[in-house]
mmCIF file of C-alpha atoms in Angstrom:
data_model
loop_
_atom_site.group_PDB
_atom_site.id
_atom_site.type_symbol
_atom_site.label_atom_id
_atom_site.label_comp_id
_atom_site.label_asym_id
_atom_site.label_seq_id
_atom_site.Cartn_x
_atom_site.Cartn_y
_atom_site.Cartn_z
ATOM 1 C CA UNK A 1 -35.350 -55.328 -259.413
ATOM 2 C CA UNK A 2 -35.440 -53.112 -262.051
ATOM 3 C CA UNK A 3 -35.386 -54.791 -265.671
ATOM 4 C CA UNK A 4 -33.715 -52.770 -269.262
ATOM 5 C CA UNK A 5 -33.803 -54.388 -272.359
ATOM 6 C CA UNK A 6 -30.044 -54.348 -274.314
ATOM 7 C CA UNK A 7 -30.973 -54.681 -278.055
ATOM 8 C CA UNK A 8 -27.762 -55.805 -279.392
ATOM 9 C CA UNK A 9 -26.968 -55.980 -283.331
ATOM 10 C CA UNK A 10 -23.723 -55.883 -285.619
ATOM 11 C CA UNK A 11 -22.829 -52.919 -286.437
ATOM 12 C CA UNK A 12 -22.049 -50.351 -289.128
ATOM 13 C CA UNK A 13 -19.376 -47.568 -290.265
ATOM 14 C CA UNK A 14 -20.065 -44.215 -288.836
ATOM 15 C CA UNK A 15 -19.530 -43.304 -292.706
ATOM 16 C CA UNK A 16 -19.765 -44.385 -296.108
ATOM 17 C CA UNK A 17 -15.730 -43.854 -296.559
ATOM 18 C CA UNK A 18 -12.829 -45.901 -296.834
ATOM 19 C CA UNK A 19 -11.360 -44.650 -293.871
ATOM 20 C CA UNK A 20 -15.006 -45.319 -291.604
ATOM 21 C CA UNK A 21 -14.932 -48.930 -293.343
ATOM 22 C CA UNK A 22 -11.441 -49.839 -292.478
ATOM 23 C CA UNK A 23 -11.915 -48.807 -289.495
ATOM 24 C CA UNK A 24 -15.293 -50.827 -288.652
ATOM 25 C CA UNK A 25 -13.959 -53.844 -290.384
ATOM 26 C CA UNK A 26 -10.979 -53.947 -288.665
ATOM 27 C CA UNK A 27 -12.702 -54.263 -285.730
ATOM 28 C CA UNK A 28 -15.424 -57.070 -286.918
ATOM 29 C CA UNK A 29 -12.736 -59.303 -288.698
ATOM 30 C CA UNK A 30 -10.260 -59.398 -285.474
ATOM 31 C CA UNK A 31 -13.015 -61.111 -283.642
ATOM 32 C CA UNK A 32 -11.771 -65.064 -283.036
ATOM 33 C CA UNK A 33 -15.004 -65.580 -283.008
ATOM 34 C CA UNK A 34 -15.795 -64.357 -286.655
ATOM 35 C CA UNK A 35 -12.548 -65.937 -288.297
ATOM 36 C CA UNK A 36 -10.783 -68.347 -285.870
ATOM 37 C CA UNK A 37 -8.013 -68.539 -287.949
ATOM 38 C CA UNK A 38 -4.509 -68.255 -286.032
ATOM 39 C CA UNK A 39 -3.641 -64.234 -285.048
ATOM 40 C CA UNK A 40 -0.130 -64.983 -285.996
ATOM 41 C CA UNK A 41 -1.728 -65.714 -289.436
ATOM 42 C CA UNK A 42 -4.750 -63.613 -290.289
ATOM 43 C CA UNK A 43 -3.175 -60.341 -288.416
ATOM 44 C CA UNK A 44 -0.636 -60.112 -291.372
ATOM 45 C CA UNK A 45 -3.234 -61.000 -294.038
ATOM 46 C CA UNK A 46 -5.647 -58.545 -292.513
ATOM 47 C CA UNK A 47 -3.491 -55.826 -292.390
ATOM 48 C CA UNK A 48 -1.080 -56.442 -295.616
ATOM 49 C CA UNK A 49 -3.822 -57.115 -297.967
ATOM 50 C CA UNK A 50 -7.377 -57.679 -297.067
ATOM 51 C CA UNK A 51 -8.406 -54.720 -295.132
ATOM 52 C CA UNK A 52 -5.959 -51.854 -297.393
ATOM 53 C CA UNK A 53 -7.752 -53.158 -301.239
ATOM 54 C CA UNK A 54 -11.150 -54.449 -299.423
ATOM 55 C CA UNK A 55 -12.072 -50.948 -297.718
ATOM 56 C CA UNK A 56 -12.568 -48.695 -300.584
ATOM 57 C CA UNK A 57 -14.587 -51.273 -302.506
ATOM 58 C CA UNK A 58 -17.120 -51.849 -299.325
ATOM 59 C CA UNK A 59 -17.036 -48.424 -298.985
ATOM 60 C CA UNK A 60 -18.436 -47.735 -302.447
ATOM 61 C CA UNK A 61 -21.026 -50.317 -301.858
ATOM 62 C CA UNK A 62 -22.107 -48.774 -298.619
ATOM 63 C CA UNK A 63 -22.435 -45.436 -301.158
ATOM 64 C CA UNK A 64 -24.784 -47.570 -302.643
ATOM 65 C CA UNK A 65 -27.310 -47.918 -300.142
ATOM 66 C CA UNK A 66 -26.289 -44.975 -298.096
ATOM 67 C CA UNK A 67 -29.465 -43.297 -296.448
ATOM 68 C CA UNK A 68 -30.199 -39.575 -296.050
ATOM 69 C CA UNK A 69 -30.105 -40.070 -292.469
ATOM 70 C CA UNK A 70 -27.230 -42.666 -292.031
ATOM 71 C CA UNK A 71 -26.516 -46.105 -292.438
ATOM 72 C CA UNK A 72 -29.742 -48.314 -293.038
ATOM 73 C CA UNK A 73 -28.561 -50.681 -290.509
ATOM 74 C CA UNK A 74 -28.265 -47.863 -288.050
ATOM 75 C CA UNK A 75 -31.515 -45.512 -288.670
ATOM 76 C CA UNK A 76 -33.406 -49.264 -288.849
ATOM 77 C CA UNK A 77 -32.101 -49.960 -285.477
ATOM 78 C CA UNK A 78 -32.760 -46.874 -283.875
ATOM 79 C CA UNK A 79 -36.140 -47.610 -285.048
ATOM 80 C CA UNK A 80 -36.514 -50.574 -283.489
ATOM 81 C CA UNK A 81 -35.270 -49.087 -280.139
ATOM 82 C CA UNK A 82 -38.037 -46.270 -280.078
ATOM 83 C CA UNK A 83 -40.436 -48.255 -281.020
ATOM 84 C CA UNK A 84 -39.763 -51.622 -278.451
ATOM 85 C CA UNK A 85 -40.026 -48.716 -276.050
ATOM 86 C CA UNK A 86 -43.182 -47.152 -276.806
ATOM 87 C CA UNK A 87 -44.964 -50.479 -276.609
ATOM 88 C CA UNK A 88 -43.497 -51.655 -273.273
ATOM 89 C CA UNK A 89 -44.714 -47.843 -271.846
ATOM 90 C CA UNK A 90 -48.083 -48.419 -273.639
ATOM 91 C CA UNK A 91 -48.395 -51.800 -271.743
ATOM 92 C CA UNK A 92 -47.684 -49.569 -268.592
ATOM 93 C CA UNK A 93 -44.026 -51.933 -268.412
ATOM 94 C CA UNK A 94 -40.977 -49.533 -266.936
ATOM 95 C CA UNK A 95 -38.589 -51.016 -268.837
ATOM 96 C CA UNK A 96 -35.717 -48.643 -270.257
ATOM 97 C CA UNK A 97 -34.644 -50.018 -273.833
ATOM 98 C CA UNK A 98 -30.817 -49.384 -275.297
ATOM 99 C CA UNK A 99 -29.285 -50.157 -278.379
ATOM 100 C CA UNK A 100 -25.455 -51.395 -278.503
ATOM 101 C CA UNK A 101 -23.485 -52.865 -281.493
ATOM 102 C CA UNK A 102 -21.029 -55.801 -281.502
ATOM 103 C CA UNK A 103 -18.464 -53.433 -283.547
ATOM 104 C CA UNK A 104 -18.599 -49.729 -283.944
ATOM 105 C CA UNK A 105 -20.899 -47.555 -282.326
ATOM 106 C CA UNK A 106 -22.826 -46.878 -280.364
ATOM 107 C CA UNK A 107 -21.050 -49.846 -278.373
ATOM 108 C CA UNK A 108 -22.635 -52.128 -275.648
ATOM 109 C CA UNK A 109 -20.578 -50.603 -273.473
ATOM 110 C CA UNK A 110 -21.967 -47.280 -273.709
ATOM 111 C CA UNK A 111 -25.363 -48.752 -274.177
ATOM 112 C CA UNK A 112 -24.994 -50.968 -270.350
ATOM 113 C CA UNK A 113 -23.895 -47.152 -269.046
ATOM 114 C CA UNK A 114 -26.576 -46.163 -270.142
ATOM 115 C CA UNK A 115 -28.939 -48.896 -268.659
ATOM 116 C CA UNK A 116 -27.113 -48.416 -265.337
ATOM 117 C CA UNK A 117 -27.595 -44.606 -265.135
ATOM 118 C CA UNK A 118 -31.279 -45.500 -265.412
ATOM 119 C CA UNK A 119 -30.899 -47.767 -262.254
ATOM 120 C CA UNK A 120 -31.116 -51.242 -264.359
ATOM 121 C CA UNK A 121 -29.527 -53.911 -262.131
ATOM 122 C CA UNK A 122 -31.596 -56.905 -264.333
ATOM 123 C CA UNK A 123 -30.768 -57.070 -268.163
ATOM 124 C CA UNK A 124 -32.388 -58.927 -270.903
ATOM 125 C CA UNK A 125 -29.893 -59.860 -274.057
ATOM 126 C CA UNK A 126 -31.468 -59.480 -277.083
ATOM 127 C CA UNK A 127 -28.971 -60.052 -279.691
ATOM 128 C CA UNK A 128 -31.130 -59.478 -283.206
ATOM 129 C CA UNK A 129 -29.925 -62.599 -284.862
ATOM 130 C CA UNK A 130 -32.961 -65.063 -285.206
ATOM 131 C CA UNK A 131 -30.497 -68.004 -285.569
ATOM 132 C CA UNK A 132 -28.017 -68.995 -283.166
ATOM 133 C CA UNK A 133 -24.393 -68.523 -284.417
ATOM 134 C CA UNK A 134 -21.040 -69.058 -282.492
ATOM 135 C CA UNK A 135 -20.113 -65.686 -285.057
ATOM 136 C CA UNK A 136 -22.818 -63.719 -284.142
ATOM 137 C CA UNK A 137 -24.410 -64.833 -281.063
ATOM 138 C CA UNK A 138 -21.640 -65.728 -279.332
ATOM 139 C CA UNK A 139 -19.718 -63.088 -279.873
ATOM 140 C CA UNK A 140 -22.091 -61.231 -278.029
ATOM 141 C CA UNK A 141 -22.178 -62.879 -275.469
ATOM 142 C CA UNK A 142 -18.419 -62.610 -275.215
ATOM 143 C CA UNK A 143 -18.964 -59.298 -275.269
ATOM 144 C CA UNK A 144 -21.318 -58.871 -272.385
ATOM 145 C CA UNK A 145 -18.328 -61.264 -270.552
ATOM 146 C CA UNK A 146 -16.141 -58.904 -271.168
ATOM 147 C CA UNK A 147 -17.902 -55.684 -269.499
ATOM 148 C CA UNK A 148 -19.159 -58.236 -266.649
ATOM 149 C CA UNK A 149 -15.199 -58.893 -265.967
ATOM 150 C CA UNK A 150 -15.100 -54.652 -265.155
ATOM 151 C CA UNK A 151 -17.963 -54.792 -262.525
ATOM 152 C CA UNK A 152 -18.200 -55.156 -258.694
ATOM 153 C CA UNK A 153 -21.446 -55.927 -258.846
ATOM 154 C CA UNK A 154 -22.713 -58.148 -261.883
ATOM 155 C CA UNK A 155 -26.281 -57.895 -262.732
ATOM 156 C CA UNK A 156 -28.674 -60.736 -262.578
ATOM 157 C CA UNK A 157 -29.214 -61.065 -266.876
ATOM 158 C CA UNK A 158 -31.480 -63.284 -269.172
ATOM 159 C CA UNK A 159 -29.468 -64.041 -272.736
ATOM 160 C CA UNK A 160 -31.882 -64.607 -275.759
ATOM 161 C CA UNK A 161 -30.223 -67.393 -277.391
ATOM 162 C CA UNK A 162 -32.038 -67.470 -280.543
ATOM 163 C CA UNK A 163 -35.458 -67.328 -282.238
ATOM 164 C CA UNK A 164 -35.662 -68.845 -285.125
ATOM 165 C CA UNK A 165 -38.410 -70.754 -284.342
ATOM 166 C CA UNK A 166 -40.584 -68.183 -282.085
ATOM 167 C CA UNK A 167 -44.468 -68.361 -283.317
ATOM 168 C CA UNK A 168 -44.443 -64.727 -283.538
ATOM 169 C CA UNK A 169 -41.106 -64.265 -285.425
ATOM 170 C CA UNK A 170 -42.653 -66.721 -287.880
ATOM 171 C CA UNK A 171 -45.852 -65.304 -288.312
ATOM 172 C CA UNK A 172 -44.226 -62.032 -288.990
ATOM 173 C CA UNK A 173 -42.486 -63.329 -291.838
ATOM 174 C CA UNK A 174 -45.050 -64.927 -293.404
ATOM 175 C CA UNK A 175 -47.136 -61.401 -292.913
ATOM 176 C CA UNK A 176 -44.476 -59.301 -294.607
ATOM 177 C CA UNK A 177 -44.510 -61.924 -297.785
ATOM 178 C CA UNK A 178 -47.771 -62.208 -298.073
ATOM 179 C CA UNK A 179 -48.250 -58.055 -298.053
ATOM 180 C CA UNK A 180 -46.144 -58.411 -300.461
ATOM 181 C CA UNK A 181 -47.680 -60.769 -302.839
ATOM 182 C CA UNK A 182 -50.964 -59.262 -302.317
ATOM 183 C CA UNK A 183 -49.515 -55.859 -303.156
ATOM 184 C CA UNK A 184 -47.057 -57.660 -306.367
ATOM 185 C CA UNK A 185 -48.368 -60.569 -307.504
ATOM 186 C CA UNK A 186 -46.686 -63.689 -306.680
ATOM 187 C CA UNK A 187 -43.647 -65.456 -307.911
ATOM 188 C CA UNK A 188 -42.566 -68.542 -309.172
ATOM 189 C CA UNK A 189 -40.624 -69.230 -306.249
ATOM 190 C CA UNK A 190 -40.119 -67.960 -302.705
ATOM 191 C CA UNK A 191 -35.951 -68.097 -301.613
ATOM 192 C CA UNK A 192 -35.036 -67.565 -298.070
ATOM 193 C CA UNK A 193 -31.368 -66.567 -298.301
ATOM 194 C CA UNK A 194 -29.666 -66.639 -295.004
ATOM 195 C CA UNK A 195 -26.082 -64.966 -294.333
ATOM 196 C CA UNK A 196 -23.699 -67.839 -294.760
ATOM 197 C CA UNK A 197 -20.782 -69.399 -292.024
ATOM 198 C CA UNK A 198 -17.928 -71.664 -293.035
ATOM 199 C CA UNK A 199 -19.217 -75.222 -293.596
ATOM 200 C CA UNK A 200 -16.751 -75.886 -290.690
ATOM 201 C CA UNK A 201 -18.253 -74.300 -287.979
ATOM 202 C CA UNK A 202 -21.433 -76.836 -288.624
ATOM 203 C CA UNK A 203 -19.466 -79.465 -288.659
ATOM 204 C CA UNK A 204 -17.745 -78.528 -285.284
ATOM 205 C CA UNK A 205 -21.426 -77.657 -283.249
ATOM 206 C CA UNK A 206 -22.661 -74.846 -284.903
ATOM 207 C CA UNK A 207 -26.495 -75.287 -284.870
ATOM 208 C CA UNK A 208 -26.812 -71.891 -287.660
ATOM 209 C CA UNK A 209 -27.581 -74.028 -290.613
ATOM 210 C CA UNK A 210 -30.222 -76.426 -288.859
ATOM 211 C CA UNK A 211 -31.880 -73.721 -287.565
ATOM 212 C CA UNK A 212 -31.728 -71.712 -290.695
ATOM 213 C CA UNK A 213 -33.737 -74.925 -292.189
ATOM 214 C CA UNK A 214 -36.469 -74.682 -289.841
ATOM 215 C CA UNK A 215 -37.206 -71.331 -289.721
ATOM 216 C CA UNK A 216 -37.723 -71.775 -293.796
ATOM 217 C CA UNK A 217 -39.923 -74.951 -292.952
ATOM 218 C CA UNK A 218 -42.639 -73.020 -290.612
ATOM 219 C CA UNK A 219 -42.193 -70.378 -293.027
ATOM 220 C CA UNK A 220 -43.009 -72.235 -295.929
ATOM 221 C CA UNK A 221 -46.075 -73.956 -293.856
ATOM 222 C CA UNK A 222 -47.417 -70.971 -292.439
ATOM 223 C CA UNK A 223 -48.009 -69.640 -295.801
ATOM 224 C CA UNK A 224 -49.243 -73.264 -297.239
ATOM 225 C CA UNK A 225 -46.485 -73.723 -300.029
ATOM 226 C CA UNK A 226 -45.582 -76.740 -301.706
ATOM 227 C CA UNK A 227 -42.038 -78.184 -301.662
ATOM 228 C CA UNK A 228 -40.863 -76.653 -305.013
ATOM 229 C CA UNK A 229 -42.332 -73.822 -304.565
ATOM 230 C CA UNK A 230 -39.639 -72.630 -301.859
ATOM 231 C CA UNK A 231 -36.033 -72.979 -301.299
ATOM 232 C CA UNK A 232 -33.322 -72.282 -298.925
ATOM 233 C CA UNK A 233 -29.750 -70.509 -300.137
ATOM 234 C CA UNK A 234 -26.864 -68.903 -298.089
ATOM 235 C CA UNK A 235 -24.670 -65.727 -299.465
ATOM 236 C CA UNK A 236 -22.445 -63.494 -297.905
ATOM 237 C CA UNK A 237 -18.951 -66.031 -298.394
ATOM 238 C CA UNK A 238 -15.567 -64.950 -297.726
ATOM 239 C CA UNK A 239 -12.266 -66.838 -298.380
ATOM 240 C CA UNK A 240 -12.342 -70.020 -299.953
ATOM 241 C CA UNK A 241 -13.003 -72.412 -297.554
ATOM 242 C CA UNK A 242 -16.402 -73.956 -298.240
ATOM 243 C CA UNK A 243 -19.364 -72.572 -296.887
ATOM 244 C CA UNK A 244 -22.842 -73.736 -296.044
ATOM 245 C CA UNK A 245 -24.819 -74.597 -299.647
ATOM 246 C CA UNK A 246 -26.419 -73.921 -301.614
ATOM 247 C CA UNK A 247 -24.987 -70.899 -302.561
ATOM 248 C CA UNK A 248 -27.111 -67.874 -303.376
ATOM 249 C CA UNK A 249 -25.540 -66.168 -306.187
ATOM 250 C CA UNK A 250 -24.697 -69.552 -307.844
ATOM 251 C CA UNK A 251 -28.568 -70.576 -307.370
ATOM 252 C CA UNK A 252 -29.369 -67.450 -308.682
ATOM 253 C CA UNK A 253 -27.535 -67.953 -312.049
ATOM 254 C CA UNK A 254 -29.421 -71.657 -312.322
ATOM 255 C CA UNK A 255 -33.131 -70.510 -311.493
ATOM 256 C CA UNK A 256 -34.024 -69.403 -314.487
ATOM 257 C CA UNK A 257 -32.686 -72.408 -316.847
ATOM 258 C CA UNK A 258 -35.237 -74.384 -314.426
ATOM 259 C CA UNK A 259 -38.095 -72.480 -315.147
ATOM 260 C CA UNK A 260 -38.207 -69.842 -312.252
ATOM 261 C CA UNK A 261 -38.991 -66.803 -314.270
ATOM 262 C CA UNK A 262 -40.340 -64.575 -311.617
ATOM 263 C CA UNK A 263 -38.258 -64.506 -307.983
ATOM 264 C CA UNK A 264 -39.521 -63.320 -304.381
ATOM 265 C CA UNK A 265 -36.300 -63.138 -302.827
ATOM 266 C CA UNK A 266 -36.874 -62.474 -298.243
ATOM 267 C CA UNK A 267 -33.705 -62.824 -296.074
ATOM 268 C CA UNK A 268 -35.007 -64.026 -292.774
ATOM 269 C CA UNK A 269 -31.657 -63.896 -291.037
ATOM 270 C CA UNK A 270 -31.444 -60.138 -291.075
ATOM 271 C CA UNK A 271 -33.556 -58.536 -288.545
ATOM 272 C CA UNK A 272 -32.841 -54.838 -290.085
ATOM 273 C CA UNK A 273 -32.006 -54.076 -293.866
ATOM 274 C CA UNK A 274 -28.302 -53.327 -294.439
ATOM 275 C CA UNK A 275 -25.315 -53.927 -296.784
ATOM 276 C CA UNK A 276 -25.956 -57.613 -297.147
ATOM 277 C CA UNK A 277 -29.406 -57.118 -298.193
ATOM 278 C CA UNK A 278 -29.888 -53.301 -300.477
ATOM 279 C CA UNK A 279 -26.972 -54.095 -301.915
ATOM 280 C CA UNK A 280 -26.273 -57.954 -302.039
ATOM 281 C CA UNK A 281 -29.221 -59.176 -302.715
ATOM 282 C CA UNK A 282 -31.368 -56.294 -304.413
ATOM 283 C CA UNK A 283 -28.990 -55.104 -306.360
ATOM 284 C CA UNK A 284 -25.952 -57.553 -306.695
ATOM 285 C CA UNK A 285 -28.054 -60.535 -307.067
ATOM 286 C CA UNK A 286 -30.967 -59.090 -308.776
ATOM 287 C CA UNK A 287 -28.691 -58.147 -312.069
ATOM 288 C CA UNK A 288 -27.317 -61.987 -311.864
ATOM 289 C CA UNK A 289 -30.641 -63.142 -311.664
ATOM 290 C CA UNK A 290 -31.586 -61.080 -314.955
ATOM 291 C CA UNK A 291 -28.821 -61.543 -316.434
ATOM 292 C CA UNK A 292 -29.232 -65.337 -316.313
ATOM 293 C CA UNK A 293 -32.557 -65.203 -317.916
ATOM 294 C CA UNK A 294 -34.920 -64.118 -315.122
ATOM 295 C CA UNK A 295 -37.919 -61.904 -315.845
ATOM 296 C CA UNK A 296 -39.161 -60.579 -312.840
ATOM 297 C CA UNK A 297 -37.041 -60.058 -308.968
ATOM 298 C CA UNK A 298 -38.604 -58.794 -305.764
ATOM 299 C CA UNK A 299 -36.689 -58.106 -302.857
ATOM 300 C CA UNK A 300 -39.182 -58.183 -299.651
ATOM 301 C CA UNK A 301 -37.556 -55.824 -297.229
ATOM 302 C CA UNK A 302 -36.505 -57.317 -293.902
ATOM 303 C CA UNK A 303 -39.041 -57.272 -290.410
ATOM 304 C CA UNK A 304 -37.243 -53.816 -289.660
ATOM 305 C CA UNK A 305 -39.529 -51.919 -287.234
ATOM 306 C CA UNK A 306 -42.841 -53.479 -288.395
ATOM 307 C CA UNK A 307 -45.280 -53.659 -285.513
ATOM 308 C CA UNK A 308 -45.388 -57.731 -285.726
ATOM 309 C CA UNK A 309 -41.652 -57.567 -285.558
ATOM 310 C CA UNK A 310 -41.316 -55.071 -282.587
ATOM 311 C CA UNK A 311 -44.892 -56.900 -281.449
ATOM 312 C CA UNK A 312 -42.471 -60.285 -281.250
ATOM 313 C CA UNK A 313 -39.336 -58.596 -279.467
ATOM 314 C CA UNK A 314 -42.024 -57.523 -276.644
ATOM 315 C CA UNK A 315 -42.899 -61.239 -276.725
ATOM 316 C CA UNK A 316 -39.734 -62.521 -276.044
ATOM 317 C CA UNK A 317 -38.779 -59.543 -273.491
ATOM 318 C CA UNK A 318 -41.539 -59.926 -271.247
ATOM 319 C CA UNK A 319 -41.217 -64.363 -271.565
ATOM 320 C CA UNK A 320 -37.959 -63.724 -269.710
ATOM 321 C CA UNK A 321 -39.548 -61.479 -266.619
ATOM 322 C CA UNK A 322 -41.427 -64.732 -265.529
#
């Protein structure tokens, strides 16, 4: 059997506009899966209100961190696509590699045409989100469902459920920190902010926020830091049900009236830099941080296509061809 690799990650607008961001937005927040909240419900809210006055103000934020050549997300991911390829062909492994995105393009759809037009019929899942969620995760797997339902002949498939506690995925974020400190300095305090879920979804199964905890654990002991010398945070809310805590921004405000003068600030959650992190956390929550007394803030970019982190995604590729 032939084996491809789908890479599988959110998404992004085709375009910094309001028009490309209602668009993409409209597709991510109709997903059950991302807010479960009654259709009869949220489809009015959506529509009426949320997506008409949220658009232009995500759009100018995606201005913000808007690359030359496209959306970080995007450009990042393409990236890591060339680059999982050329190391399966250097380790003489024929294994095609395609990128698809939960919302927006390209989709998985195109990117499982793709797959099958090299003669795939064996495909490994690789959704980029270190932890598990039923948001993220499983939506992707929904996704693949969905396709499946279309063929006559379903391929045999291997689904990466999550990572977060993979020895190379670790080690690779305890490189890119400590490349950074040697290259900085080093801060008062390391935070590992994670994208947040509604405190719900924990309480009904969700495994996110445990396994957000112990990727920060190995984390912290890979690099040999003491208890207070780390700490764990989620951002990202929406709405105003409560969400997994602490919150970033609000533990951002209260660092410095503990002492933390100077902030290392890595988001292990992301496996590619994008709106949540340029903007949200190097930007956004770098001014609150200041603002609040803070002296010194240092985002550490996300794995991106770093050779450990493309070095780990062969890792857990060629696990599943046993």
């Amino acid at each position: 059997m032939k084996t491809g690799v789908l890479l599988v990650n959110l998404g992004t607008p085709i375009a910094p506009t309001a028009k490309a961001v209602k668009t993409f937005l409209s597709q991510f927040l109709h997903d059950s899966r991302v807010v479960d909240v009654p259709r009869a419900l949220w489809c009015p809210l959506l529509h009426g209100i949320i997506l008409p006055f949220r658009s232009p103000k995500v759009a100018r934020l995606y201005q913000s961190v808007w690359w030359p050549e496209g959306s970080p997300l995007m450009v990042v991911s393409r990236r890591q696509q060339a680059a999982l390829s050329g190391a399966l062909k250097a380790a003489g492994i024929d294994m095609p590699v395609a990128l698809g995105m939960s919302y927006g393009e390209p989709s998985m759809a195109s990117a499982w045409q793709e797959l099958k037009a090299a003669g795939v019929d064996r495909v490994v899942l690789l959704p980029l989100y270190p932890q598990y969620s039923v948001s993220t995760t499983a939506s992707v797997f929904d996704s693949w469902a969905r396709l499946m339902k279309k063929e006559r002949l379903v391929p045999a498939f291997r689904f990466i459920h999550d990572y977060h506690d993979h020895r190379s995925y670790i080690q690779a974020l305890a490189e890119s920190v400590q490349a950074h400190w040697d290259a900085h300095g080093r801060g008062d305090m390391l935070l590992l902010s994670y994208h947040g879920i509604p405190k719900r979804y924990e309480d009904e199964g969700d495994p996110y926020g445990q396994q957000c905890h112990r990727t920060s654990e190995l984390v912290a002991a890979e690099l040999r830091l003491e208890r207070h010398q780390w700490r764990t945070t989620f951002q990202s809310r929406f709405g105003r049900e409560p969400w997994l805590q602490p919150y970033t921004d609000e533990t951002m405000a209260a660092l410095p009236g503990e002492g933390i003068k100077h902030l290392d600030v890595i988001c292990p959650a992301f496996s590619a830099d994008c709106l949540e992190t340029l903007e949200e956390i190097a930007e956004q929550n770098k001014a609150l941080f200041l603002a609040s007394g803070g002296e010194a803030y240092h985002y550490i970019p996300a794995l991106n296509d770093h050779p450990a982190h493309i070095r780990m995604m062969m890792d857990l590729v060629c696990r599943e061809l046993v």
